[in-house]
Coordinates of C-alpha atoms in Angstrom, one line a residue:
M6 CA 74.4 123.1 81.9
N7 CA 77.0 123.5 84.7
G8 CA 79.2 120.9 86.5
W9 CA 81.9 118.4 85.8
L10 CA 82.1 115.3 83.7
N11 CA 84.6 112.6 84.6
L12 CA 85.2 111.3 81.0
N13 CA 87.0 108.1 80.1
K14 CA 88.6 109.1 76.8
P15 CA 89.0 106.2 74.3
L16 CA 92.2 105.3 72.4
H17 CA 92.9 106.9 69.0
M18 CA 90.8 110.0 69.8
T19 CA 92.3 113.4 70.6
S20 CA 91.2 115.3 73.7
A21 CA 89.7 118.0 71.4
Q22 CA 87.7 115.3 69.6
A23 CA 86.4 113.9 72.9
V24 CA 85.3 117.4 73.9
G25 CA 83.5 117.8 70.6
A26 CA 81.7 114.5 71.0
I27 CA 80.4 115.5 74.4
K28 CA 79.5 119.0 73.4
R29 CA 77.3 117.8 70.5
N30 CA 75.2 116.0 73.1
L31 CA 74.8 119.0 75.5
P32 CA 72.4 122.0 75.2
R33 CA 73.5 124.4 72.5
G34 CA 75.9 127.1 73.7
T35 CA 77.2 125.1 76.7
K36 CA 80.8 126.1 77.5
I37 CA 83.2 123.2 77.9
G38 CA 86.8 122.9 78.8
H39 CA 89.1 120.0 79.7
A40 CA 91.8 119.8 82.3
G41 CA 94.9 117.9 81.4
T42 CA 95.3 116.8 77.7
L43 CA 95.6 113.1 76.8
D44 CA 97.4 112.0 73.7
P45 CA 95.5 110.0 71.1
L46 CA 97.5 106.9 72.0
A47 CA 96.4 107.2 75.7
D48 CA 93.1 106.5 77.2
G49 CA 91.5 107.1 80.6
V50 CA 90.4 110.0 82.8
L51 CA 89.9 113.4 81.1
P52 CA 88.1 115.8 83.4
L53 CA 85.7 118.2 81.6
A54 CA 84.3 121.4 83.1
L55 CA 80.9 122.4 81.8
G56 CA 79.4 125.9 81.9
E57 CA 80.2 127.9 85.0
A58 CA 82.5 125.1 86.2
T59 CA 85.0 126.3 83.6
K60 CA 85.7 129.2 86.0
L61 CA 86.9 126.8 88.7
I62 CA 89.4 124.7 86.7
S63 CA 92.3 126.5 88.3
L64 CA 91.0 125.8 91.8
L65 CA 90.5 122.0 91.5
H66 CA 93.6 120.3 92.8
M67 CA 94.5 118.0 90.0
D68 CA 98.3 118.0 90.5
N69 CA 98.5 114.3 91.3
K70 CA 97.8 111.8 88.5
T71 CA 98.0 108.0 88.4
Y72 CA 98.9 106.1 85.3
E73 CA 99.2 102.5 84.3
F74 CA 101.7 102.0 81.4
S75 CA 103.8 99.5 79.7
I76 CA 107.4 99.7 78.6
V77 CA 108.0 97.7 75.4
W78 CA 111.6 96.5 75.4
G79 CA 114.1 96.4 72.6
E80 CA 113.5 99.7 70.9
E81 CA 113.7 103.4 71.5
R82 CA 111.5 105.5 69.3
I83 CA 111.7 109.2 68.4
T84 CA 108.3 109.9 69.9
D85 CA 109.0 107.7 73.0
D86 CA 105.8 105.8 72.2
A87 CA 104.6 103.4 69.6
E88 CA 103.8 106.1 67.0
G89 CA 107.4 107.1 66.1
E90 CA 110.1 105.6 64.1
V91 CA 112.8 103.4 65.7
I92 CA 116.0 105.2 66.5
V93 CA 117.7 102.7 68.8
S94 CA 117.5 98.9 69.0
S95 CA 118.8 96.7 71.8
G96 CA 118.9 93.0 72.5
V97 CA 119.2 93.6 76.3
R98 CA 116.1 92.5 78.3
P99 CA 116.2 93.5 81.9
T100 CA 115.1 91.1 84.6
R101 CA 112.5 92.0 87.1
A102 CA 115.2 92.1 89.8
Q103 CA 117.3 94.5 87.8
L104 CA 114.3 96.8 87.4
E105 CA 113.4 96.6 91.1
A106 CA 117.0 97.7 91.8
I107 CA 116.8 100.7 89.3
L108 CA 113.3 102.0 90.2
P109 CA 114.2 103.8 93.5
A110 CA 116.3 106.2 91.4
F111 CA 113.1 107.3 89.6
R112 CA 111.0 107.9 92.8
G113 CA 110.8 111.3 94.5
V114 CA 111.8 114.6 92.9
I115 CA 113.9 113.8 89.8
D116 CA 115.2 115.6 86.8
Q117 CA 113.4 114.8 83.5
I118 CA 113.9 115.9 79.9
P119 CA 110.5 116.1 78.2
P120 CA 110.0 114.2 74.9
Q121 CA 110.9 116.0 71.6
F122 CA 107.3 115.4 70.5
S123 CA 105.6 117.4 73.2
A124 CA 103.5 120.6 73.3
L125 CA 106.2 122.6 75.1
K126 CA 107.3 125.7 73.3
V127 CA 110.8 126.4 72.0
N128 CA 111.3 130.0 70.9
G129 CA 107.6 130.4 70.6
R130 CA 107.0 127.2 68.6
R131 CA 105.6 123.8 69.7
A132 CA 108.3 121.2 70.1
Y133 CA 106.4 118.7 68.1
D134 CA 106.1 121.0 65.2
L135 CA 109.8 121.5 65.2
A136 CA 110.5 117.8 65.5
R137 CA 108.1 116.9 62.7
A138 CA 109.8 119.5 60.5
G139 CA 113.1 117.7 61.1
E140 CA 114.6 120.5 63.2
E141 CA 116.7 119.8 66.2
V142 CA 114.7 120.1 69.5
V143 CA 116.6 120.9 72.7
L144 CA 114.5 120.9 75.8
D145 CA 115.7 121.8 79.2
S146 CA 115.4 119.2 82.0
R147 CA 112.8 119.9 84.7
Q148 CA 112.1 118.6 88.1
V149 CA 109.1 116.3 88.5
D150 CA 107.7 114.4 91.5
I151 CA 107.2 110.7 91.2
Q152 CA 105.4 109.7 94.3
E153 CA 104.8 106.0 93.5
L154 CA 106.3 103.7 90.9
E155 CA 105.7 100.0 91.1
I156 CA 105.8 97.0 88.7
L157 CA 102.5 95.2 88.0
S158 CA 103.9 92.5 85.6
H159 CA 107.0 91.7 83.7
D160 CA 108.3 89.5 80.9
D161 CA 110.9 89.8 78.2
F162 CA 108.6 91.7 75.9
K163 CA 107.2 94.3 78.2
T164 CA 106.9 95.5 81.7
V165 CA 103.6 97.0 83.1
L166 CA 103.9 99.6 85.9
T167 CA 101.7 102.0 87.8
C168 CA 102.9 105.5 88.6
T169 CA 101.5 108.3 90.7
C170 CA 103.2 111.6 89.9
G171 CA 102.9 115.4 90.1
T172 CA 102.0 117.8 87.4
G173 CA 104.4 118.2 84.4
T174 CA 105.6 114.6 84.5
Y175 CA 105.9 112.8 81.1
V176 CA 105.4 109.1 81.4
R177 CA 106.9 108.7 77.9
S178 CA 110.2 110.2 79.2
L179 CA 110.0 108.0 82.3
A180 CA 109.8 104.9 80.2
R181 CA 112.6 106.0 77.9
D182 CA 114.9 106.8 80.9
I183 CA 114.2 103.6 82.7
G184 CA 115.1 101.7 79.5
R185 CA 118.4 103.6 79.3
A186 CA 119.2 103.0 83.0
C187 CA 118.8 99.3 82.4
G188 CA 121.3 99.4 79.5
S189 CA 118.4 98.5 77.2
A190 CA 115.9 100.5 75.1
G191 CA 112.2 101.0 75.7
Y192 CA 109.2 103.0 74.8
V193 CA 105.6 103.4 76.1
G194 CA 103.3 100.9 74.6
Q195 CA 100.0 101.2 76.5
L196 CA 99.2 104.3 78.5
R197 CA 96.1 104.7 80.7
R198 CA 95.4 107.6 83.1
C199 CA 93.6 106.1 86.1
R200 CA 93.2 109.1 88.2
V201 CA 93.4 112.9 88.0
G202 CA 93.0 114.5 91.5
P203 CA 89.4 113.6 92.6
F204 CA 88.5 112.0 89.3
D205 CA 89.0 108.2 89.0
L206 CA 88.6 105.7 86.2
Q207 CA 86.2 103.5 88.1
T208 CA 83.5 106.2 88.1
A209 CA 84.2 107.7 84.7
F210 CA 81.7 108.1 81.9
S211 CA 82.8 106.0 78.9
L212 CA 82.8 107.4 75.4
D213 CA 82.9 105.0 72.5
N214 CA 85.1 105.8 69.4
D215 CA 81.7 106.1 67.6
S216 CA 80.6 109.2 69.5
R217 CA 77.2 109.1 67.8
T218 CA 76.3 106.3 70.3
V219 CA 76.4 108.6 73.3
D220 CA 73.4 108.0 75.6
K221 CA 72.2 111.5 76.5
D222 CA 70.3 110.4 79.5
N223 CA 73.3 108.5 80.9
L224 CA 75.5 111.5 80.1
L225 CA 73.3 114.0 82.0
Q226 CA 73.1 111.6 85.0
A227 CA 76.9 111.5 85.0
I228 CA 77.4 115.2 85.4
L229 CA 78.9 116.1 88.8
P230 CA 78.1 119.3 90.9
V231 CA 80.0 122.5 90.2
D232 CA 81.7 122.3 93.5
F233 CA 82.8 118.7 93.1
G234 CA 86.3 118.1 94.4
L235 CA 86.6 121.5 96.2
D236 CA 86.2 120.2 99.7
D237 CA 89.8 121.2 100.6
I238 CA 89.0 124.9 99.9
L239 CA 87.9 127.0 102.8
A240 CA 84.2 127.9 102.5
V241 CA 81.8 130.4 104.0
T242 CA 78.0 130.3 103.9
I243 CA 76.0 133.5 103.5
G244 CA 72.3 134.4 103.5
A245 CA 70.1 135.5 100.6
H246 CA 70.6 139.2 101.4
E247 CA 74.4 138.9 101.4
E248 CA 74.3 137.0 98.2
T249 CA 72.3 139.8 96.5
R250 CA 74.8 142.4 97.6
L251 CA 77.7 140.3 96.3
R252 CA 76.0 139.8 93.0
H253 CA 75.7 143.6 92.7
G254 CA 79.4 144.1 93.3
Q255 CA 79.1 145.1 96.9
E256 CA 81.0 143.8 99.9
V257 CA 79.5 142.0 102.9
I258 CA 80.5 141.6 106.5
T259 CA 81.1 138.1 107.8
N260 CA 81.8 137.0 111.4
E261 CA 84.0 134.1 110.1
R262 CA 87.7 134.9 110.0
L263 CA 89.0 132.8 107.2
F264 CA 91.7 135.1 105.8
A265 CA 92.3 132.8 102.8
D266 CA 92.5 133.2 99.1
P267 CA 90.5 131.7 97.5
I268 CA 87.3 131.3 99.6
L269 CA 84.4 129.3 98.3
I270 CA 81.2 131.2 98.9
R271 CA 77.9 129.3 99.3
G272 CA 74.5 130.8 99.4
P273 CA 71.0 129.4 100.0
N274 CA 70.8 127.9 96.6
G275 CA 74.4 126.7 96.2
V276 CA 77.7 128.1 95.1
V277 CA 77.8 131.8 94.7
G278 CA 81.4 132.2 93.6
I279 CA 85.0 132.6 94.7
G280 CA 85.9 135.4 97.1
V281 CA 88.6 136.9 99.2
Q282 CA 88.4 138.3 102.8
N283 CA 89.9 141.5 104.1
D284 CA 89.6 141.6 107.9
R285 CA 85.8 140.8 108.2
T286 CA 84.9 142.1 104.8
L287 CA 84.1 139.6 102.1
K288 CA 84.0 140.3 98.4
T289 CA 83.9 138.3 95.2
K290 CA 86.7 137.7 92.7
R291 CA 84.6 135.5 90.5
L292 CA 80.8 135.1 90.4
L293 CA 79.1 132.0 89.2
N294 CA 75.8 132.5 87.3
L295 CA 73.9 129.4 88.3

């Protein structure tokens, strides 16, 4: 079983639980990995690599992600979402006009301090483990890229926004910082990931919280090809003889001058692997056993 599954992870399920639910419905021994963890309080797109596709996770361009999220006004919480205890309260409720005036400062490349309750490591330990133990967590700010940030709806209770951002962005931090910039306090209420690179929510396979209800036929039909989303990688097509040589660890000569790393190598029966070219010599860095 090789390919990609564009999974719509439900609320209140960890990414690991979602992977387990899918794995139970695949042939025994199928390798599976996910790209981009989603918190239990978030739902939406969770790309899964199956079988030989796990070798291609690093090649799939999934830097850009789109989220829809709400900022609940009046409280700041220690986790920056609905799960944590209240640490700040505020009676200030920003108007839509005030928010529209503030949001440009959060677009583009900005400095952001990740949440205390994150998987980042501090002196070899996860920040959330330190925070849960009551220890002080000091995280350095980092630069993140917010490409789009727009208001979808607004009232005195919450504001719903959409955000397209680069890798490493914490939406929980974004909500916290927007609240502070308004002179108010806020935390993420609802968080949905609508897109990860080429994977979008509209075409995602839905998994119920009761994972025992997975329809195996629908699941198998939802599996995407191994080379899904790799259209932007330079590719070369070889013949059966050249494929045999590569699979035996030998180099082949190609008339195409790609001079790129990586190169997607295709054979008569599909993807052969990932290679690199030196002058006109092509060799593999990673073979796929399809």
